[in-house]
Short mmCIF file of N, CA and C in Angstrom, two decimals:
data_model
loop_
_atom_site.label_atom_id
_atom_site.label_comp_id
_atom_site.label_asym_id
_atom_site.label_seq_id
_atom_site.Cartn_x
_atom_site.Cartn_y
_atom_site.Cartn_z
N MET A 1 5.58 20.58 -19.87
CA MET A 1 5.65 19.57 -18.83
C MET A 1 4.30 18.86 -18.72
N LYS A 2 4.34 17.56 -18.64
CA LYS A 2 3.13 16.76 -18.53
C LYS A 2 2.58 16.86 -17.11
N LYS A 3 1.28 17.14 -17.01
CA LYS A 3 0.64 17.22 -15.70
C LYS A 3 -0.11 15.92 -15.44
N TYR A 4 0.06 15.39 -14.26
CA TYR A 4 -0.68 14.20 -13.87
C TYR A 4 -0.81 14.18 -12.36
N LEU A 5 -1.82 13.51 -11.90
CA LEU A 5 -2.03 13.32 -10.47
C LEU A 5 -1.73 11.86 -10.18
N SER A 6 -1.07 11.62 -9.08
CA SER A 6 -0.65 10.25 -8.78
C SER A 6 -1.37 9.70 -7.56
N LYS A 7 -1.36 8.39 -7.49
CA LYS A 7 -1.89 7.68 -6.33
C LYS A 7 -0.93 6.54 -6.04
N ILE A 8 -0.47 6.49 -4.80
CA ILE A 8 0.44 5.44 -4.37
C ILE A 8 -0.24 4.64 -3.28
N ILE A 9 -0.19 3.33 -3.43
CA ILE A 9 -0.81 2.44 -2.46
C ILE A 9 0.29 1.67 -1.73
N ALA A 10 0.23 1.69 -0.41
CA ALA A 10 1.21 0.96 0.40
C ALA A 10 0.50 -0.18 1.13
N GLN A 11 1.06 -1.39 0.97
CA GLN A 11 0.52 -2.54 1.67
C GLN A 11 1.61 -3.31 2.41
N ASP A 12 2.79 -2.69 2.49
CA ASP A 12 3.88 -3.29 3.25
C ASP A 12 4.78 -2.17 3.78
N GLU A 13 5.72 -2.55 4.61
CA GLU A 13 6.58 -1.56 5.26
C GLU A 13 7.41 -0.76 4.27
N ARG A 14 7.91 -1.43 3.25
CA ARG A 14 8.77 -0.75 2.27
C ARG A 14 8.01 0.33 1.49
N SER A 15 6.82 0.02 1.03
CA SER A 15 6.05 1.01 0.28
C SER A 15 5.55 2.14 1.19
N LEU A 16 5.33 1.84 2.48
CA LEU A 16 4.96 2.89 3.42
C LEU A 16 6.14 3.84 3.65
N GLN A 17 7.36 3.31 3.61
CA GLN A 17 8.55 4.16 3.72
C GLN A 17 8.64 5.12 2.53
N MET A 18 8.23 4.66 1.35
CA MET A 18 8.23 5.53 0.17
C MET A 18 7.23 6.68 0.37
N ILE A 19 6.05 6.36 0.86
CA ILE A 19 5.06 7.41 1.13
C ILE A 19 5.59 8.37 2.18
N SER A 20 6.25 7.84 3.20
CA SER A 20 6.84 8.68 4.24
C SER A 20 7.84 9.67 3.64
N ALA A 21 8.68 9.20 2.73
CA ALA A 21 9.67 10.07 2.10
C ALA A 21 9.00 11.16 1.27
N LEU A 22 7.94 10.82 0.57
CA LEU A 22 7.23 11.80 -0.25
C LEU A 22 6.51 12.85 0.60
N CYS A 23 6.10 12.47 1.81
CA CYS A 23 5.35 13.37 2.68
C CYS A 23 6.22 14.11 3.70
N SER A 24 7.51 13.84 3.70
CA SER A 24 8.40 14.50 4.65
C SER A 24 8.35 16.00 4.45
N GLU A 25 8.19 16.73 5.54
CA GLU A 25 8.10 18.20 5.57
C GLU A 25 6.77 18.73 5.03
N ALA A 26 5.78 17.86 4.87
CA ALA A 26 4.46 18.30 4.41
C ALA A 26 3.78 19.11 5.52
N LYS A 27 3.00 20.09 5.11
CA LYS A 27 2.24 20.93 6.04
C LYS A 27 0.84 20.35 6.20
N VAL A 28 0.39 20.28 7.45
CA VAL A 28 -0.91 19.71 7.78
C VAL A 28 -1.62 20.65 8.73
N LYS A 29 -2.86 20.98 8.43
CA LYS A 29 -3.68 21.76 9.36
C LYS A 29 -4.41 20.79 10.28
N ALA A 30 -4.38 21.08 11.56
CA ALA A 30 -4.99 20.17 12.55
C ALA A 30 -6.47 19.93 12.25
N GLU A 31 -7.15 20.92 11.73
CA GLU A 31 -8.57 20.76 11.44
C GLU A 31 -8.83 19.82 10.26
N GLU A 32 -7.79 19.46 9.52
CA GLU A 32 -7.94 18.58 8.36
C GLU A 32 -7.44 17.15 8.65
N ILE A 33 -7.48 16.80 9.92
CA ILE A 33 -7.15 15.44 10.37
C ILE A 33 -8.44 14.80 10.86
N ARG A 34 -8.76 13.61 10.34
CA ARG A 34 -10.00 12.94 10.71
C ARG A 34 -9.77 11.46 10.97
N TYR A 35 -10.35 10.99 12.06
CA TYR A 35 -10.42 9.55 12.33
C TYR A 35 -11.89 9.17 12.33
N LEU A 36 -12.25 8.21 11.49
CA LEU A 36 -13.63 7.75 11.39
C LEU A 36 -13.69 6.32 11.93
N PRO A 37 -13.90 6.17 13.25
CA PRO A 37 -13.83 4.84 13.86
C PRO A 37 -14.85 3.84 13.32
N LYS A 38 -16.05 4.31 12.98
CA LYS A 38 -17.07 3.39 12.46
C LYS A 38 -16.65 2.79 11.11
N ASN A 39 -15.88 3.56 10.34
CA ASN A 39 -15.41 3.11 9.03
C ASN A 39 -13.99 2.54 9.09
N SER A 40 -13.35 2.66 10.25
CA SER A 40 -11.96 2.23 10.45
C SER A 40 -11.00 2.93 9.48
N ILE A 41 -11.23 4.24 9.29
CA ILE A 41 -10.43 5.04 8.36
C ILE A 41 -9.82 6.24 9.08
N PHE A 42 -8.56 6.52 8.75
CA PHE A 42 -7.88 7.73 9.21
C PHE A 42 -7.50 8.54 7.97
N LEU A 43 -7.87 9.83 7.96
CA LEU A 43 -7.61 10.71 6.82
C LEU A 43 -6.81 11.92 7.24
N LEU A 44 -5.95 12.35 6.34
CA LEU A 44 -5.09 13.50 6.60
C LEU A 44 -4.93 14.26 5.29
N SER A 45 -5.30 15.52 5.28
CA SER A 45 -5.07 16.36 4.11
C SER A 45 -3.75 17.08 4.32
N LEU A 46 -2.89 17.05 3.32
CA LEU A 46 -1.58 17.67 3.48
C LEU A 46 -1.14 18.40 2.22
N LYS A 47 -0.25 19.34 2.44
CA LYS A 47 0.35 20.10 1.34
C LYS A 47 1.83 19.74 1.34
N ARG A 48 2.25 19.05 0.28
CA ARG A 48 3.62 18.55 0.24
C ARG A 48 4.35 19.09 -0.98
N LEU A 49 5.67 19.04 -0.92
CA LEU A 49 6.47 19.44 -2.06
C LEU A 49 6.62 18.25 -3.01
N SER A 50 6.70 18.54 -4.28
CA SER A 50 6.79 17.51 -5.31
C SER A 50 8.23 17.03 -5.44
N VAL A 51 8.69 16.26 -4.47
CA VAL A 51 10.08 15.79 -4.47
C VAL A 51 10.34 14.76 -5.56
N GLU A 52 9.27 14.18 -6.13
CA GLU A 52 9.43 13.15 -7.15
C GLU A 52 9.54 13.70 -8.57
N THR A 53 9.45 15.02 -8.74
CA THR A 53 9.55 15.62 -10.07
C THR A 53 10.76 16.55 -10.14
N GLU A 54 11.01 17.06 -11.33
CA GLU A 54 12.13 17.99 -11.52
C GLU A 54 11.89 19.31 -10.80
N ASN A 55 10.64 19.73 -10.72
CA ASN A 55 10.29 20.99 -10.06
C ASN A 55 10.03 20.73 -8.58
N LYS A 56 11.10 20.77 -7.79
CA LYS A 56 11.01 20.44 -6.36
C LYS A 56 10.21 21.46 -5.54
N ASN A 57 9.97 22.66 -6.11
CA ASN A 57 9.24 23.69 -5.39
C ASN A 57 7.73 23.65 -5.66
N LEU A 58 7.31 22.73 -6.50
CA LEU A 58 5.89 22.61 -6.81
C LEU A 58 5.17 22.03 -5.60
N SER A 59 4.11 22.68 -5.19
CA SER A 59 3.33 22.24 -4.03
C SER A 59 2.14 21.42 -4.51
N ILE A 60 1.90 20.30 -3.83
CA ILE A 60 0.81 19.40 -4.20
C ILE A 60 -0.10 19.18 -2.98
N ASN A 61 -1.39 19.32 -3.19
CA ASN A 61 -2.37 19.00 -2.15
C ASN A 61 -2.70 17.52 -2.29
N SER A 62 -2.52 16.78 -1.21
CA SER A 62 -2.71 15.33 -1.24
C SER A 62 -3.55 14.88 -0.05
N ILE A 63 -4.12 13.70 -0.20
CA ILE A 63 -4.85 13.04 0.88
C ILE A 63 -4.08 11.77 1.25
N LEU A 64 -3.81 11.62 2.53
CA LEU A 64 -3.18 10.41 3.06
C LEU A 64 -4.26 9.65 3.82
N LYS A 65 -4.53 8.42 3.38
CA LYS A 65 -5.63 7.64 3.94
C LYS A 65 -5.11 6.30 4.43
N PHE A 66 -5.46 5.96 5.66
CA PHE A 66 -5.15 4.65 6.23
C PHE A 66 -6.47 3.92 6.44
N ASP A 67 -6.55 2.69 5.93
CA ASP A 67 -7.74 1.85 6.11
C ASP A 67 -7.49 0.81 7.19
N PHE A 68 -8.57 0.23 7.70
CA PHE A 68 -8.53 -0.87 8.68
C PHE A 68 -7.84 -0.43 9.99
N VAL A 69 -8.07 0.82 10.39
CA VAL A 69 -7.48 1.36 11.61
C VAL A 69 -8.37 1.00 12.79
N ASN A 70 -7.78 0.31 13.78
CA ASN A 70 -8.54 -0.11 14.96
C ASN A 70 -8.59 0.95 16.05
N SER A 71 -7.53 1.76 16.13
CA SER A 71 -7.52 2.83 17.13
C SER A 71 -6.59 3.94 16.68
N CYS A 72 -6.83 5.10 17.25
CA CYS A 72 -6.06 6.30 16.92
C CYS A 72 -5.92 7.13 18.19
N ARG A 73 -4.69 7.57 18.45
CA ARG A 73 -4.48 8.47 19.58
C ARG A 73 -3.40 9.48 19.21
N SER A 74 -3.47 10.62 19.86
CA SER A 74 -2.51 11.67 19.53
C SER A 74 -1.82 12.17 20.80
N LYS A 75 -0.66 12.78 20.58
CA LYS A 75 0.11 13.35 21.67
C LYS A 75 0.52 14.77 21.27
N ASN A 76 0.22 15.73 22.12
CA ASN A 76 0.59 17.13 21.92
C ASN A 76 -0.07 17.78 20.70
N ILE A 77 -1.25 17.30 20.32
CA ILE A 77 -1.98 17.88 19.20
C ILE A 77 -3.38 18.25 19.66
N ASN A 78 -3.72 19.51 19.52
CA ASN A 78 -5.06 19.98 19.83
C ASN A 78 -5.83 20.11 18.52
N ILE A 79 -6.59 19.08 18.17
CA ILE A 79 -7.31 19.04 16.90
C ILE A 79 -8.32 20.17 16.79
N SER A 80 -8.86 20.63 17.90
CA SER A 80 -9.87 21.69 17.86
C SER A 80 -9.26 23.07 17.58
N ASN A 81 -7.93 23.19 17.65
CA ASN A 81 -7.26 24.46 17.33
C ASN A 81 -7.18 24.59 15.81
N LYS A 82 -8.09 25.35 15.23
CA LYS A 82 -8.19 25.48 13.78
C LYS A 82 -6.98 26.17 13.15
N ASP A 83 -6.21 26.91 13.94
CA ASP A 83 -5.04 27.62 13.42
C ASP A 83 -3.75 26.80 13.51
N LEU A 84 -3.81 25.65 14.16
CA LEU A 84 -2.61 24.85 14.36
C LEU A 84 -2.16 24.21 13.05
N GLU A 85 -0.91 24.50 12.65
CA GLU A 85 -0.33 23.87 11.48
C GLU A 85 0.83 23.00 11.92
N LEU A 86 0.85 21.77 11.42
CA LEU A 86 1.88 20.80 11.78
C LEU A 86 2.77 20.53 10.58
N GLU A 87 3.97 20.06 10.87
CA GLU A 87 4.87 19.61 9.81
C GLU A 87 5.13 18.13 10.01
N LEU A 88 4.73 17.33 9.04
CA LEU A 88 4.94 15.89 9.12
C LEU A 88 6.40 15.59 8.81
N LEU A 89 7.09 14.96 9.75
CA LEU A 89 8.50 14.66 9.57
C LEU A 89 8.71 13.27 8.97
N THR A 90 8.01 12.28 9.53
CA THR A 90 8.18 10.91 9.04
C THR A 90 7.01 10.04 9.48
N ILE A 91 6.94 8.86 8.90
CA ILE A 91 5.97 7.84 9.30
C ILE A 91 6.78 6.61 9.69
N ASP A 92 6.64 6.19 10.94
CA ASP A 92 7.34 5.00 11.43
C ASP A 92 6.33 3.87 11.60
N ILE A 93 6.82 2.65 11.50
CA ILE A 93 5.93 1.51 11.67
C ILE A 93 6.70 0.37 12.34
N TYR A 94 6.01 -0.31 13.23
CA TYR A 94 6.57 -1.54 13.78
C TYR A 94 5.43 -2.46 14.18
N LYS A 95 5.74 -3.73 14.23
CA LYS A 95 4.73 -4.73 14.56
C LYS A 95 4.82 -5.07 16.03
N ASN A 96 3.69 -5.00 16.71
CA ASN A 96 3.59 -5.33 18.13
C ASN A 96 2.55 -6.43 18.26
N LYS A 97 3.03 -7.64 18.49
CA LYS A 97 2.16 -8.83 18.56
C LYS A 97 1.46 -9.00 17.22
N GLU A 98 0.15 -8.91 17.19
CA GLU A 98 -0.62 -9.12 15.96
C GLU A 98 -1.02 -7.83 15.27
N GLN A 99 -0.57 -6.68 15.79
CA GLN A 99 -0.97 -5.41 15.21
C GLN A 99 0.24 -4.60 14.77
N PHE A 100 0.02 -3.78 13.74
CA PHE A 100 1.01 -2.79 13.34
C PHE A 100 0.73 -1.51 14.10
N GLU A 101 1.76 -0.86 14.56
CA GLU A 101 1.64 0.46 15.16
C GLU A 101 2.32 1.44 14.21
N ILE A 102 1.51 2.33 13.67
CA ILE A 102 1.97 3.31 12.69
C ILE A 102 2.01 4.66 13.38
N SER A 103 3.18 5.27 13.42
CA SER A 103 3.35 6.57 14.09
C SER A 103 3.62 7.65 13.06
N LEU A 104 2.75 8.64 13.03
CA LEU A 104 2.97 9.83 12.22
C LEU A 104 3.64 10.84 13.13
N ILE A 105 4.87 11.15 12.83
CA ILE A 105 5.67 12.01 13.71
C ILE A 105 5.77 13.40 13.10
N PHE A 106 5.35 14.38 13.90
CA PHE A 106 5.32 15.77 13.47
C PHE A 106 6.37 16.57 14.23
N ASP A 107 6.53 17.81 13.84
CA ASP A 107 7.44 18.72 14.55
C ASP A 107 6.96 18.94 15.98
N LYS A 108 7.83 19.46 16.81
CA LYS A 108 7.53 19.82 18.21
C LYS A 108 6.99 18.64 19.03
N ASN A 109 7.54 17.44 18.77
CA ASN A 109 7.19 16.24 19.53
C ASN A 109 5.69 15.92 19.49
N ARG A 110 5.07 16.16 18.36
CA ARG A 110 3.66 15.83 18.17
C ARG A 110 3.57 14.50 17.41
N ILE A 111 2.68 13.65 17.87
CA ILE A 111 2.60 12.29 17.31
C ILE A 111 1.14 11.87 17.19
N ILE A 112 0.83 11.15 16.11
CA ILE A 112 -0.44 10.43 15.98
C ILE A 112 -0.07 8.96 15.81
N GLU A 113 -0.66 8.12 16.65
CA GLU A 113 -0.39 6.69 16.57
C GLU A 113 -1.64 5.94 16.15
N LEU A 114 -1.50 5.12 15.10
CA LEU A 114 -2.58 4.31 14.59
C LEU A 114 -2.27 2.85 14.85
N LYS A 115 -3.28 2.06 15.14
CA LYS A 115 -3.10 0.61 15.28
C LYS A 115 -3.98 -0.08 14.25
N SER A 116 -3.37 -1.04 13.57
CA SER A 116 -4.06 -1.75 12.50
C SER A 116 -3.51 -3.16 12.38
N GLU A 117 -4.36 -4.10 11.96
CA GLU A 117 -3.91 -5.47 11.77
C GLU A 117 -3.15 -5.64 10.46
N ILE A 118 -3.40 -4.76 9.50
CA ILE A 118 -2.71 -4.81 8.21
C ILE A 118 -2.29 -3.39 7.81
N ILE A 119 -1.38 -3.30 6.85
CA ILE A 119 -0.97 -2.01 6.30
C ILE A 119 -1.78 -1.77 5.04
N GLU A 120 -2.54 -0.70 5.03
CA GLU A 120 -3.32 -0.30 3.86
C GLU A 120 -3.36 1.23 3.86
N CYS A 121 -2.49 1.82 3.06
CA CYS A 121 -2.35 3.27 3.04
C CYS A 121 -2.35 3.77 1.60
N ASN A 122 -3.03 4.88 1.36
CA ASN A 122 -3.06 5.51 0.04
C ASN A 122 -2.62 6.96 0.16
N LEU A 123 -1.75 7.37 -0.74
CA LEU A 123 -1.40 8.78 -0.90
C LEU A 123 -1.91 9.19 -2.26
N GLU A 124 -2.89 10.08 -2.27
CA GLU A 124 -3.51 10.47 -3.54
C GLU A 124 -3.43 11.97 -3.71
N ASP A 125 -2.82 12.39 -4.81
CA ASP A 125 -2.72 13.82 -5.11
C ASP A 125 -4.07 14.34 -5.56
N GLN A 126 -4.43 15.52 -5.07
CA GLN A 126 -5.70 16.15 -5.42
C GLN A 126 -5.50 17.20 -6.51
N ASN A 127 -4.51 18.04 -6.34
CA ASN A 127 -4.19 19.06 -7.33
C ASN A 127 -2.82 19.64 -7.06
N GLN A 128 -2.31 20.39 -8.03
CA GLN A 128 -1.02 21.04 -7.87
C GLN A 128 -1.24 22.52 -7.67
N SER A 129 -0.45 23.11 -6.78
CA SER A 129 -0.51 24.55 -6.51
C SER A 129 0.66 25.22 -7.19
N ASN A 130 0.76 26.53 -7.04
CA ASN A 130 1.90 27.26 -7.55
C ASN A 130 3.13 26.94 -6.71
N ALA A 131 4.27 27.31 -7.21
CA ALA A 131 5.51 27.10 -6.45
C ALA A 131 5.44 27.82 -5.12
N THR A 132 6.05 27.22 -4.10
CA THR A 132 6.03 27.83 -2.76
C THR A 132 7.18 28.76 -2.57
#
């Protein structure tokens, strides 16, 4: 089997939906969520299943990065809890006036909402783990 690491760039709603599908059910540790307001970047390290390959049980460590983020807020997430593990269910997006509101929806009614004037998102695989 050929091994490769992928990078997907989303600059519109349709491509962001593809990233959402690839990240569905991904595991995220709260301590690996970062918002860098000075750089306008939001970063999320996640462990997702390789739904795009034949081996659906292959686990991949990936970075989800949003650029040009003007604000970030969370609901029901204690980032300082180093033991908290979240499950990313989906990424929703809608346009409100001149800004996009991007909602990362997790299990147990946990949400991170990002506001940005444009859609600029990267999903980049870091490495592959053993089957889960």
